[in-house]
PDB file of C-alpha atoms in Angstrom:
ATOM      1  CA  MET C   1      30.151  37.537  24.246  1.00 45.00           C
ATOM      2  CA  ALA C   2      26.808  39.074  23.911  1.00 42.00           C
ATOM      3  CA  ALA C   3      27.623  40.042  20.179  1.00 45.00           C
ATOM      4  CA  ARG C   4      28.390  36.344  19.767  1.00 43.00           C
ATOM      5  CA  ARG C   5      25.423  35.356  21.233  1.00 41.00           C
ATOM      6  CA  HIS C   6      23.251  37.832  18.915  1.00 40.00           C
ATOM      7  CA  ARG C   7      24.961  36.435  15.828  1.00 43.00           C
ATOM      8  CA  LEU C   8      24.169  32.738  17.293  1.00 37.00           C
ATOM      9  CA  TYR C   9      20.576  33.688  17.915  1.00 39.00           C
ATOM     10  CA  GLY C  10      20.176  35.245  14.379  1.00 44.00           C
ATOM     11  CA  ARG C  11      21.812  32.397  12.564  1.00 44.00           C
ATOM     12  CA  ARG C  12      19.129  30.122  14.286  1.00 41.00           C
ATOM     13  CA  ARG C  13      16.403  32.176  13.235  1.00 43.00           C
ATOM     14  CA  ARG C  14      17.417  32.322   9.801  1.00 44.00           C
ATOM     15  CA  MET C  15      18.098  28.485   9.857  1.00 43.00           C
ATOM     16  CA  SER C  16      14.558  28.122  11.588  1.00 54.00           C
ATOM     17  CA  ALA C  17      12.750  30.469   8.875  1.00 58.00           C
ATOM     18  CA  ALA C  18      14.564  28.415   6.324  1.00 58.00           C
ATOM     19  CA  ALA C  19      13.436  25.012   7.361  1.00 53.00           C
ATOM     20  CA  ALA C  20       9.955  26.291   7.700  1.00 52.00           C
ATOM     21  CA  LEU C  21       9.932  27.508   4.227  1.00 49.00           C
ATOM     22  CA  ARG C  22      11.031  24.393   3.030  1.00 54.00           C
ATOM     23  CA  ALA C  23       8.359  22.535   4.891  1.00 53.00           C
ATOM     24  CA  ARG C  24       5.741  24.792   3.427  1.00 54.00           C
ATOM     25  CA  LEU C  25       7.148  24.293  -0.145  1.00 50.00           C
ATOM     26  CA  ALA C  26       7.416  20.410   0.129  1.00 56.00           C
ATOM     27  CA  VAL C  27       3.618  20.236   0.921  1.00 57.00           C
ATOM     28  CA  HIS C  28       3.017  21.932  -2.528  1.00 66.00           C
ATOM     29  CA  SER C  29       5.558  20.134  -4.574  1.00 83.00           C
ATOM     30  CA  PRO C  30       4.967  18.063  -7.501  1.00 89.00           C
ATOM     31  CA  ALA C  31       6.867  15.162  -5.899  1.00 89.00           C
ATOM     32  CA  ARG C  32       4.685  15.453  -3.046  1.00 89.00           C
ATOM     33  CA  ALA C  33       1.367  15.711  -5.248  1.00 91.00           C
ATOM     34  CA  ARG C  34       2.610  12.600  -6.837  1.00 94.00           C
ATOM     35  CA  TRP C  35       2.996  10.922  -3.605  1.00 95.00           C
ATOM     36  CA  GLU C  36      -0.643  11.893  -2.472  1.00 94.00           C
ATOM     37  CA  ARG C  37      -1.977  10.466  -5.905  1.00 95.00           C
ATOM     38  CA  PHE C  38      -0.427   7.271  -5.230  1.00 96.00           C
ATOM     39  CA  LEU C  39      -1.442   7.067  -1.664  1.00 97.00           C
ATOM     40  CA  ALA C  40      -4.872   7.803  -2.632  1.00 95.00           C
ATOM     41  CA  GLY C  41      -4.597   5.111  -5.637  1.00 96.00           C
ATOM     42  CA  LEU C  42      -4.056   2.306  -3.179  1.00 98.00           C
ATOM     43  CA  PRO C  43      -7.478   0.456  -3.302  1.00 98.00           C
ATOM     44  CA  LEU C  44      -7.656  -2.179  -0.384  1.00 98.00           C
ATOM     45  CA  ASP C  45     -10.334  -1.759   2.310  1.00 98.00           C
ATOM     46  CA  PRO C  46     -11.121  -4.335   4.461  1.00 98.00           C
ATOM     47  CA  ASP C  47     -14.239  -2.933   5.387  1.00 96.00           C
ATOM     48  CA  ALA C  48     -15.378  -3.349   1.759  1.00 97.00           C
ATOM     49  CA  LEU C  49     -14.751  -7.081   1.734  1.00 98.00           C
ATOM     50  CA  ASP C  50     -17.628  -9.520   2.449  1.00 97.00           C
ATOM     51  CA  GLU C  51     -15.447 -12.391   2.404  1.00 97.00           C
ATOM     52  CA  VAL C  52     -11.519 -12.716   3.192  1.00 98.00           C
ATOM     53  CA  ARG C  53     -10.035 -16.018   1.857  1.00 99.00           C
ATOM     54  CA  PRO C  54      -7.791 -17.759   4.463  1.00 99.00           C
ATOM     55  CA  THR C  55      -4.157 -18.013   3.991  1.00 99.00           C
ATOM     56  CA  GLY C  56      -1.820 -20.719   3.568  1.00 98.00           C
ATOM     57  CA  PRO C  57      -0.380 -22.792   6.496  1.00 98.00           C
ATOM     58  CA  ASN C  58       3.113 -21.193   6.069  1.00 99.00           C
ATOM     59  CA  ASP C  59       1.500 -17.834   5.596  1.00 99.00           C
ATOM     60  CA  VAL C  60       2.402 -15.506   8.489  1.00 99.00           C
ATOM     61  CA  ILE C  61       1.816 -11.846   9.352  1.00 99.00           C
ATOM     62  CA  VAL C  62       3.967  -9.457  11.208  1.00 99.00           C
ATOM     63  CA  CYS C  63       1.989  -6.416  12.820  1.00 99.00           C
ATOM     64  CA  GLY C  64       1.693  -3.940  15.582  1.00 99.00           C
ATOM     65  CA  SER C  65       2.020  -0.255  16.023  1.00 99.00           C
ATOM     66  CA  SER C  66       4.369   1.512  14.024  1.00 98.00           C
ATOM     67  CA  ARG C  67       7.720   2.140  15.809  1.00 98.00           C
ATOM     68  CA  SER C  68       7.181  -0.993  18.010  1.00 98.00           C
ATOM     69  CA  GLY C  69      10.024  -3.282  16.603  1.00 98.00           C
ATOM     70  CA  THR C  70       8.337  -4.778  13.488  1.00 99.00           C
ATOM     71  CA  THR C  71      11.081  -3.776  11.222  1.00 98.00           C
ATOM     72  CA  LEU C  72      13.738  -5.821  13.696  1.00 98.00           C
ATOM     73  CA  ALA C  73      11.390  -8.831  13.782  1.00 99.00           C
ATOM     74  CA  THR C  74      11.426  -8.572   9.601  1.00 99.00           C
ATOM     75  CA  ALA C  75      15.132  -8.490   9.769  1.00 98.00           C
ATOM     76  CA  ALA C  76      15.734 -10.849  12.236  1.00 99.00           C
ATOM     77  CA  LEU C  77      13.433 -13.487  10.920  1.00 99.00           C
ATOM     78  CA  PHE C  78      14.807 -13.020   7.379  1.00 99.00           C
ATOM     79  CA  GLN C  79      16.403 -16.694   7.091  1.00 98.00           C
ATOM     80  CA  PRO C  80      15.777 -18.477   3.828  1.00 98.00           C
ATOM     81  CA  PRO C  81      14.836 -21.099   3.365  1.00 98.00           C
ATOM     82  CA  ARG C  82      13.471 -21.541   6.480  1.00 98.00           C
ATOM     83  CA  VAL C  83      11.756 -18.049   6.885  1.00 99.00           C
ATOM     84  CA  VAL C  84      11.269 -15.301   4.030  1.00 99.00           C
ATOM     85  CA  THR C  85      10.237 -12.004   5.266  1.00 99.00           C
ATOM     86  CA  VAL C  86       8.703  -9.305   3.084  1.00 99.00           C
ATOM     87  CA  MET C  87       8.478  -5.732   4.523  1.00 99.00           C
ATOM     88  CA  GLU C  88       5.634  -3.564   3.550  1.00 99.00           C
ATOM     89  CA  PRO C  89       5.171  -4.493  -0.078  1.00 99.00           C
ATOM     90  CA  TRP C  90       2.676  -1.907  -1.556  1.00 99.00           C
ATOM     91  CA  ASP C  91       1.007  -4.703  -2.869  1.00 99.00           C
ATOM     92  CA  GLY C  92      -0.331  -5.304   0.502  1.00 99.00           C
ATOM     93  CA  MET C  93      -2.534  -2.206   0.296  1.00 99.00           C
ATOM     94  CA  ARG C  94      -3.882  -3.563  -3.134  1.00 98.00           C
ATOM     95  CA  LEU C  95      -4.503  -7.293  -2.243  1.00 99.00           C
ATOM     96  CA  PRO C  96      -6.176  -8.956   0.286  1.00 99.00           C
ATOM     97  CA  PRO C  97      -3.727 -11.468   2.186  1.00 99.00           C
ATOM     98  CA  ALA C  98      -4.257 -14.689   0.399  1.00 99.00           C
ATOM     99  CA  ALA C  99      -3.716 -13.158  -2.828  1.00 99.00           C
ATOM    100  CA  LEU C 100      -0.511 -11.356  -1.784  1.00 99.00           C
ATOM    101  CA  PHE C 101       1.175 -14.406  -0.330  1.00 99.00           C
ATOM    102  CA  ALA C 102      -0.068 -16.274  -3.291  1.00 99.00           C
ATOM    103  CA  SER C 103       1.630 -13.901  -5.651  1.00 99.00           C
ATOM    104  CA  LEU C 104       4.871 -13.785  -3.124  1.00 99.00           C
ATOM    105  CA  ARG C 105       5.292 -17.493  -3.574  1.00 99.00           C
ATOM    106  CA  ARG C 106       4.871 -17.407  -7.058  1.00 99.00           C
ATOM    107  CA  GLU C 107       7.612 -14.658  -7.193  1.00 99.00           C
ATOM    108  CA  LEU C 108      10.013 -16.724  -4.885  1.00 99.00           C
ATOM    109  CA  ALA C 109       9.676 -19.625  -7.339  1.00 98.00           C
ATOM    110  CA  THR C 110      11.629 -17.697  -9.757  1.00 98.00           C
ATOM    111  CA  GLY C 111      14.388 -17.885  -7.386  1.00 98.00           C
ATOM    112  CA  VAL C 112      14.338 -13.827  -6.726  1.00 99.00           C
ATOM    113  CA  LEU C 113      12.486 -11.685  -4.229  1.00 99.00           C
ATOM    114  CA  ARG C 114      11.557  -8.651  -6.152  1.00 98.00           C
ATOM    115  CA  ARG C 115       9.342  -6.767  -3.577  1.00 98.00           C
ATOM    116  CA  GLY C 116       9.743  -5.383  -0.023  1.00 98.00           C
ATOM    117  CA  ARG C 117      11.515  -2.307   1.453  1.00 98.00           C
ATOM    118  CA  LEU C 118      14.126  -4.156   3.420  1.00 98.00           C
ATOM    119  CA  ASP C 119      17.602  -3.720   1.972  1.00 98.00           C
ATOM    120  CA  ILE C 120      18.873  -7.424   2.222  1.00 98.00           C
ATOM    121  CA  ALA C 121      22.193  -6.636   0.823  1.00 97.00           C
ATOM    122  CA  ALA C 122      22.619  -4.011   3.697  1.00 97.00           C
ATOM    123  CA  LEU C 123      21.312  -6.718   6.058  1.00 98.00           C
ATOM    124  CA  HIS C 124      23.907  -9.476   4.964  1.00 96.00           C
ATOM    125  CA  ALA C 125      27.132  -7.147   4.390  1.00 97.00           C
ATOM    126  CA  GLU C 126      26.510  -4.546   7.361  1.00 97.00           C
ATOM    127  CA  HIS C 127      24.107  -6.413   9.415  1.00 98.00           C
ATOM    128  CA  VAL C 128      21.502  -3.478   9.789  1.00 97.00           C
ATOM    129  CA  THR C 129      18.193  -2.648   9.008  1.00 97.00           C
ATOM    130  CA  ARG C 130      17.899  -0.092   6.196  1.00 97.00           C
ATOM    131  CA  TRP C 131      14.931   0.712   4.061  1.00 97.00           C
ATOM    132  CA  CYS C 132      14.771   0.976   0.044  1.00 98.00           C
ATOM    133  CA  ARG C 133      12.168   1.732  -2.093  1.00 97.00           C
ATOM    134  CA  ASP C 134       9.629  -1.171  -2.805  1.00 98.00           C
ATOM    135  CA  GLY C 135      11.121  -3.517  -5.636  1.00 95.00           C
ATOM    136  CA  GLU C 136      14.170  -1.214  -5.805  1.00 97.00           C
ATOM    137  CA  ARG C 137      16.747  -3.936  -4.882  1.00 96.00           C
ATOM    138  CA  PRO C 138      15.803  -7.424  -5.943  1.00 97.00           C
ATOM    139  CA  VAL C 139      17.722 -10.181  -4.275  1.00 97.00           C
ATOM    140  CA  PRO C 140      18.208 -13.910  -4.779  1.00 98.00           C
ATOM    141  CA  VAL C 141      16.420 -16.336  -2.561  1.00 98.00           C
ATOM    142  CA  GLU C 142      16.047 -20.032  -2.039  1.00 97.00           C
ATOM    143  CA  ALA C 143      12.696 -20.970  -0.904  1.00 98.00           C
ATOM    144  CA  ASP C 144      10.348 -23.902  -1.415  1.00 97.00           C
ATOM    145  CA  ALA C 145       6.840 -25.093  -0.374  1.00 95.00           C
ATOM    146  CA  ASP C 146       7.672 -25.395   3.006  1.00 97.00           C
ATOM    147  CA  THR C 147       9.153 -21.645   3.377  1.00 99.00           C
ATOM    148  CA  VAL C 148       7.543 -19.840   5.724  1.00 99.00           C
ATOM    149  CA  VAL C 149       6.617 -16.593   4.170  1.00 99.00           C
ATOM    150  CA  ALA C 150       6.332 -13.369   6.398  1.00 99.00           C
ATOM    151  CA  VAL C 151       4.877 -10.179   5.446  1.00 99.00           C
ATOM    152  CA  LYS C 152       5.362  -7.327   7.664  1.00 99.00           C
ATOM    153  CA  TRP C 153       2.840  -4.541   7.538  1.00 99.00           C
ATOM    154  CA  PRO C 154       2.094  -2.715  10.987  1.00 99.00           C
ATOM    155  CA  VAL C 155      -1.254  -2.029  10.045  1.00 99.00           C
ATOM    156  CA  TRP C 156      -2.136  -5.500   9.098  1.00 99.00           C
ATOM    157  CA  TRP C 157      -3.457  -5.953  12.593  1.00 99.00           C
ATOM    158  CA  ARG C 158      -6.614  -5.188  10.895  1.00 98.00           C
ATOM    159  CA  TRP C 159      -7.070  -8.837   9.499  1.00 99.00           C
ATOM    160  CA  LEU C 160      -6.780 -10.456  13.312  1.00 99.00           C
ATOM    161  CA  ASP C 161     -10.591 -10.194  13.232  1.00 97.00           C
ATOM    162  CA  ARG C 162     -10.846 -11.650   9.731  1.00 98.00           C
ATOM    163  CA  LEU C 163      -8.219 -14.564   9.593  1.00 99.00           C
ATOM    164  CA  PRO C 164      -8.670 -16.600  12.819  1.00 98.00           C
ATOM    165  CA  ASP C 165      -6.221 -19.193  11.526  1.00 98.00           C
ATOM    166  CA  THR C 166      -3.699 -17.156  10.170  1.00 99.00           C
ATOM    167  CA  ARG C 167      -0.698 -16.811  12.489  1.00 99.00           C
ATOM    168  CA  PHE C 168       0.167 -13.485  13.600  1.00 99.00           C
ATOM    169  CA  VAL C 169       3.593 -11.823  15.484  1.00 99.00           C
ATOM    170  CA  VAL C 170       2.144  -8.951  17.094  1.00 99.00           C
ATOM    171  CA  CYS C 171       4.984  -6.513  18.204  1.00 99.00           C
ATOM    172  CA  VAL C 172       4.388  -4.574  21.412  1.00 99.00           C
ATOM    173  CA  ARG C 173       6.643  -2.025  22.870  1.00 98.00           C
ATOM    174  CA  ASP C 174       6.591   0.237  25.877  1.00 98.00           C
ATOM    175  CA  PRO C 175       4.057   3.229  25.147  1.00 98.00           C
ATOM    176  CA  VAL C 176       6.158   6.161  26.325  1.00 97.00           C
ATOM    177  CA  GLU C 177       8.958   5.103  24.035  1.00 97.00           C
ATOM    178  CA  THR C 178       7.045   4.241  21.295  1.00 98.00           C
ATOM    179  CA  ILE C 179       5.001   7.337  21.308  1.00 98.00           C
ATOM    180  CA  ARG C 180       8.270   9.403  21.480  1.00 97.00           C
ATOM    181  CA  SER C 181       9.346   7.531  18.585  1.00 97.00           C
ATOM    182  CA  TYR C 182       6.289   8.807  16.865  1.00 98.00           C
ATOM    183  CA  ALA C 183       7.662  12.149  17.463  1.00 97.00           C
ATOM    184  CA  GLY C 184      11.053  11.640  16.355  1.00 94.00           C
ATOM    185  CA  THR C 185      10.119   9.770  13.200  1.00 94.00           C
ATOM    186  CA  GLY C 186       8.466  12.830  11.684  1.00 91.00           C
ATOM    187  CA  GLY C 187       5.688  12.944   9.049  1.00 93.00           C
ATOM    188  CA  ARG C 188       2.239  11.623   9.916  1.00 96.00           C
ATOM    189  CA  LEU C 189       3.152   9.322  12.610  1.00 97.00           C
ATOM    190  CA  ALA C 190       4.552  12.698  14.445  1.00 97.00           C
ATOM    191  CA  ASP C 191       0.819  13.957  13.952  1.00 97.00           C
ATOM    192  CA  GLY C 192      -0.341  10.905  15.461  1.00 98.00           C
ATOM    193  CA  ARG C 193      -1.782   9.773  11.973  1.00 98.00           C
ATOM    194  CA  ASP C 194      -0.905   7.134   9.270  1.00 97.00           C
ATOM    195  CA  TYR C 195      -0.980   6.861   5.367  1.00 96.00           C
ATOM    196  CA  PRO C 196      -4.005   8.491   4.010  1.00 97.00           C
ATOM    197  CA  THR C 197      -5.105   5.310   1.889  1.00 98.00           C
ATOM    198  CA  ALA C 198      -8.423   3.134   2.074  1.00 98.00           C
ATOM    199  CA  PHE C 199      -7.140   0.737   4.284  1.00 99.00           C
ATOM    200  CA  ASN C 200      -6.607   3.362   6.917  1.00 98.00           C
ATOM    201  CA  ALA C 201      -9.598   5.209   6.112  1.00 98.00           C
ATOM    202  CA  ALA C 202     -11.790   4.083   9.210  1.00 98.00           C
ATOM    203  CA  MET C 203      -8.854   4.337  11.505  1.00 98.00           C
ATOM    204  CA  LEU C 204      -8.375   7.924  10.559  1.00 98.00           C
ATOM    205  CA  ARG C 205     -12.186   8.980  10.504  1.00 98.00           C
ATOM    206  CA  THR C 206     -12.221   7.528  14.404  1.00 98.00           C
ATOM    207  CA  LEU C 207      -9.014   9.134  15.426  1.00 98.00           C
ATOM    208  CA  ASP C 208     -10.351  12.409  14.075  1.00 98.00           C
ATOM    209  CA  ALA C 209     -13.329  12.019  15.672  1.00 98.00           C
ATOM    210  CA  THR C 210     -11.693  11.492  18.988  1.00 97.00           C
ATOM    211  CA  ALA C 211      -9.674  14.620  18.559  1.00 97.00           C
ATOM    212  CA  ARG C 212     -12.613  16.635  18.072  1.00 97.00           C
ATOM    213  CA  ARG C 213     -14.344  15.197  21.293  1.00 96.00           C
ATOM    214  CA  ARG C 214     -11.250  15.143  23.320  1.00 94.00           C
ATOM    215  CA  PRO C 215     -11.404  17.331  26.606  1.00 91.00           C
ATOM    216  CA  PRO C 216      -8.461  19.852  26.857  1.00 90.00           C
ATOM    217  CA  GLU C 217      -5.529  19.150  29.113  1.00 93.00           C
ATOM    218  CA  PRO C 218      -5.525  21.156  32.490  1.00 92.00           C
ATOM    219  CA  PRO C 219      -3.051  23.997  32.533  1.00 94.00           C
ATOM    220  CA  GLY C 220       0.503  23.183  33.135  1.00 95.00           C
ATOM    221  CA  SER C 221       0.300  20.047  31.253  1.00 97.00           C
ATOM    222  CA  PRO C 222       3.183  19.059  29.316  1.00 97.00           C
ATOM    223  CA  LEU C 223       1.095  17.094  26.729  1.00 98.00           C
ATOM    224  CA  ASP C 224       0.033  19.480  23.734  1.00 97.00           C
ATOM    225  CA  GLU C 225      -2.162  18.735  20.774  1.00 97.00           C
ATOM    226  CA  ALA C 226       0.378  16.714  18.998  1.00 97.00           C
ATOM    227  CA  TRP C 227       1.627  14.542  21.865  1.00 98.00           C
ATOM    228  CA  LEU C 228      -2.236  14.224  22.392  1.00 98.00           C
ATOM    229  CA  ARG C 229      -2.906  13.096  18.910  1.00 98.00           C
ATOM    230  CA  ARG C 230       0.223  10.409  19.227  1.00 99.00           C
ATOM    231  CA  ILE C 231      -1.353   8.933  22.476  1.00 99.00           C
ATOM    232  CA  ASP C 232      -4.637   8.491  20.715  1.00 99.00           C
ATOM    233  CA  LEU C 233      -2.988   6.734  17.818  1.00 99.00           C
ATOM    234  CA  PHE C 234      -1.012   3.988  20.020  1.00 99.00           C
ATOM    235  CA  ASP C 235      -4.096   3.588  22.239  1.00 99.00           C
ATOM    236  CA  HIS C 236      -6.592   3.091  18.934  1.00 99.00           C
ATOM    237  CA  VAL C 237      -4.313   0.553  17.563  1.00 99.00           C
ATOM    238  CA  HIS C 238      -3.602  -1.271  20.925  1.00 99.00           C
ATOM    239  CA  GLU C 239      -7.293  -1.423  21.694  1.00 99.00           C
ATOM    240  CA  GLN C 240      -8.008  -3.387  18.642  1.00 98.00           C
ATOM    241  CA  LEU C 241      -4.760  -5.647  19.489  1.00 98.00           C
ATOM    242  CA  LEU C 242      -5.465  -6.269  23.130  1.00 99.00           C
ATOM    243  CA  PRO C 243      -8.715  -8.790  22.558  1.00 98.00           C
ATOM    244  CA  HIS C 244      -6.283 -10.986  20.554  1.00 99.00           C
ATOM    245  CA  ILE C 245      -3.388 -11.255  22.520  1.00 97.00           C
ATOM    246  CA  GLY C 246      -3.026 -14.434  24.416  1.00 96.00           C
ATOM    247  CA  ARG C 247      -4.719 -16.292  21.394  1.00 98.00           C
ATOM    248  CA  ALA C 248      -3.164 -19.510  20.008  1.00 98.00           C
ATOM    249  CA  ASN C 249      -2.510 -18.043  16.540  1.00 99.00           C
ATOM    250  CA  VAL C 250      -1.033 -14.909  17.886  1.00 99.00           C
ATOM    251  CA  HIS C 251       2.418 -14.553  19.128  1.00 99.00           C
ATOM    252  CA  THR C 252       3.498 -11.341  21.334  1.00 99.00           C
ATOM    253  CA  LEU C 253       6.829 -10.041  20.700  1.00 99.00           C
ATOM    254  CA  ARG C 254       7.956  -7.537  23.155  1.00 99.00           C
ATOM    255  CA  TYR C 255      10.753  -5.221  21.820  1.00 98.00           C
ATOM    256  CA  GLU C 256      12.594  -4.922  24.983  1.00 97.00           C
ATOM    257  CA  ARG C 257      13.292  -8.673  25.130  1.00 98.00           C
ATOM    258  CA  TRP C 258      15.568  -8.369  22.307  1.00 98.00           C
ATOM    259  CA  PHE C 259      18.098  -6.584  24.187  1.00 97.00           C
ATOM    260  CA  VAL C 260      18.163  -8.772  27.524  1.00 96.00           C
ATOM    261  CA  GLU C 261      17.387 -12.452  26.088  1.00 97.00           C
ATOM    262  CA  PRO C 262      17.616 -12.580  22.226  1.00 97.00           C
ATOM    263  CA  ASP C 263      18.379 -16.411  22.113  1.00 97.00           C
ATOM    264  CA  ALA C 264      14.878 -17.003  23.906  1.00 98.00           C
ATOM    265  CA  VAL C 265      12.914 -14.486  21.575  1.00 98.00           C
ATOM    266  CA  LEU C 266      14.210 -16.482  18.909  1.00 98.00           C
ATOM    267  CA  ASP C 267      13.654 -20.136  20.327  1.00 98.00           C
ATOM    268  CA  GLU C 268      10.093 -18.767  21.038  1.00 99.00           C
ATOM    269  CA  LEU C 269       9.647 -17.528  17.269  1.00 99.00           C
ATOM    270  CA  GLY C 270      11.150 -20.539  16.314  1.00 98.00           C
ATOM    271  CA  ALA C 271       8.424 -22.823  18.228  1.00 99.00           C
ATOM    272  CA  PHE C 272       5.856 -20.521  16.934  1.00 99.00           C
ATOM    273  CA  LEU C 273       6.713 -20.589  13.452  1.00 99.00           C
ATOM    274  CA  GLY C 274       7.339 -24.260  13.195  1.00 98.00           C
ATOM    275  CA  VAL C 275      10.775 -23.635  12.323  1.00 98.00           C
ATOM    276  CA  SER C 276      14.646 -23.737  14.002  1.00 97.00           C
ATOM    277  CA  LEU C 277      15.919 -20.234  13.723  1.00 98.00           C
ATOM    278  CA  ALA C 278      19.496 -19.387  13.441  1.00 95.00           C
ATOM    279  CA  ALA C 279      21.358 -16.360  14.881  1.00 96.00           C
ATOM    280  CA  PRO C 280      20.073 -13.294  12.897  1.00 96.00           C
ATOM    281  CA  SER C 281      22.159 -11.154  10.472  1.00 97.00           C
ATOM    282  CA  VAL C 282      20.809  -8.366  11.935  1.00 98.00           C
ATOM    283  CA  THR C 283      23.041  -6.957  14.641  1.00 96.00           C
ATOM    284  CA  ILE C 284      20.630  -6.404  18.035  1.00 94.00           C
ATOM    285  CA  THR C 285      21.835  -3.131  19.483  1.00 88.00           C
ATOM    286  CA  ALA C 286      19.554  -1.437  22.458  1.00 84.00           C
ATOM    287  CA  PRO C 287      18.694   2.133  22.065  1.00 79.00           C
ATOM    288  CA  ARG C 288      21.306   4.805  23.305  1.00 76.00           C
ATOM    289  CA  SER C 289      18.737   6.881  24.311  1.00 69.00           C
ATOM    290  CA  ARG C 290      17.997   6.825  28.126  1.00 69.00           C
ATOM    291  CA  PRO C 291      15.213   8.833  30.103  1.00 68.00           C
ATOM    292  CA  PRO C 292      15.866  11.346  32.538  1.00 74.00           C
ATOM    293  CA  ALA C 293      16.035  11.023  36.140  1.00 72.00           C
ATOM    294  CA  THR C 294      12.880  13.183  35.939  1.00 85.00           C
ATOM    295  CA  ASP C 295      10.446  12.825  33.300  1.00 93.00           C
ATOM    296  CA  PRO C 296       7.379  14.646  33.343  1.00 95.00           C
ATOM    297  CA  LEU C 297       6.656  14.432  29.660  1.00 96.00           C
ATOM    298  CA  GLY C 298       6.931  10.386  30.038  1.00 96.00           C
ATOM    299  CA  ASP C 299       4.902  10.585  33.196  1.00 96.00           C
ATOM    300  CA  ALA C 300       2.190  12.281  31.765  1.00 97.00           C
ATOM    301  CA  ILE C 301       2.153  10.040  28.373  1.00 97.00           C
ATOM    302  CA  ARG C 302       2.173   6.701  30.497  1.00 97.00           C
ATOM    303  CA  ALA C 303      -0.719   8.269  32.737  1.00 96.00           C
ATOM    304  CA  ARG C 304      -2.589   9.508  29.601  1.00 96.00           C
ATOM    305  CA  CYS C 305      -2.110   6.137  28.132  1.00 98.00           C
ATOM    306  CA  ARG C 306      -5.335   3.896  28.492  1.00 97.00           C
ATOM    307  CA  THR C 307      -3.743   0.623  27.110  1.00 99.00           C
ATOM    308  CA  ALA C 308      -0.444   0.775  28.978  1.00 98.00           C
ATOM    309  CA  ALA C 309      -1.374  -1.367  32.076  1.00 98.00           C
ATOM    310  CA  ALA C 310      -3.385  -3.929  29.898  1.00 98.00           C
ATOM    311  CA  LEU C 311      -0.151  -4.350  27.573  1.00 98.00           C
ATOM    312  CA  GLY C 312       1.980  -4.827  30.835  1.00 97.00           C
ATOM    313  CA  TYR C 313       3.624  -1.221  30.957  1.00 96.00           C
ATOM    314  CA  ALA C 314       1.806   0.247  33.783  1.00 84.00           C
TER     315      ALA C 314
END
């Protein structure tokens, strides 16, 4: 038995070392370098715009923290010709909203939606949300001048101050579940950060300054630096969102409600958008994970999160 445990331990160590080596090599790979250059070349910076043109009356923005249910909302709302949703087109990091919506409507007038990262074929055939590359899977779409076009970019909450007449669907989710989901997603979110683009530059500077000023956690705290950075990201986003929640042009969509009263959620979304929504193509299934009976980490996250109570998740 001891020998077997020793072999298993050695195998795990070798696997961990191999995974660490792959991670180090990936940072310096040509593909990673191309990706970093691509992100650095996305020029849109809201702070550099003196004026932001208003969007059209049927243009809608879906935003919120990452991992707050924005993808589920995008899939549920994809109901042409009433509503066409476009998920995180990279042109949203190149063009301000009015220009992006105008270009999307010109695209829809051709009868084909080419942009977006939601796999519409998988949505219709398998009733699931699946990502694809932007522009990888064009799909025939019926749309007209009355079609509501909704662009989903989580970080487009930054336009809330600049577009008071545009309708926003703002997605929110329990802080503990959202922050844990950052960790499970990996990449920059696991590090409490977002894409290093011009659009996010101001936010990233603020988060880095917060990390430098933050006092250390008391001994025995389950919150290490990575957890603190994730909490900082959650709080920063929601401190910008909270002043707008309750305004006439903002509809707050709580992720948890999808799994207890989906019909009411759709009715409210339809009323906000001015359309009658049908049952969505996506299968709405509650997450399988369940918190443990005692959850010191979850309790510490909730206690540390400054915005939990204001969001209704105290």
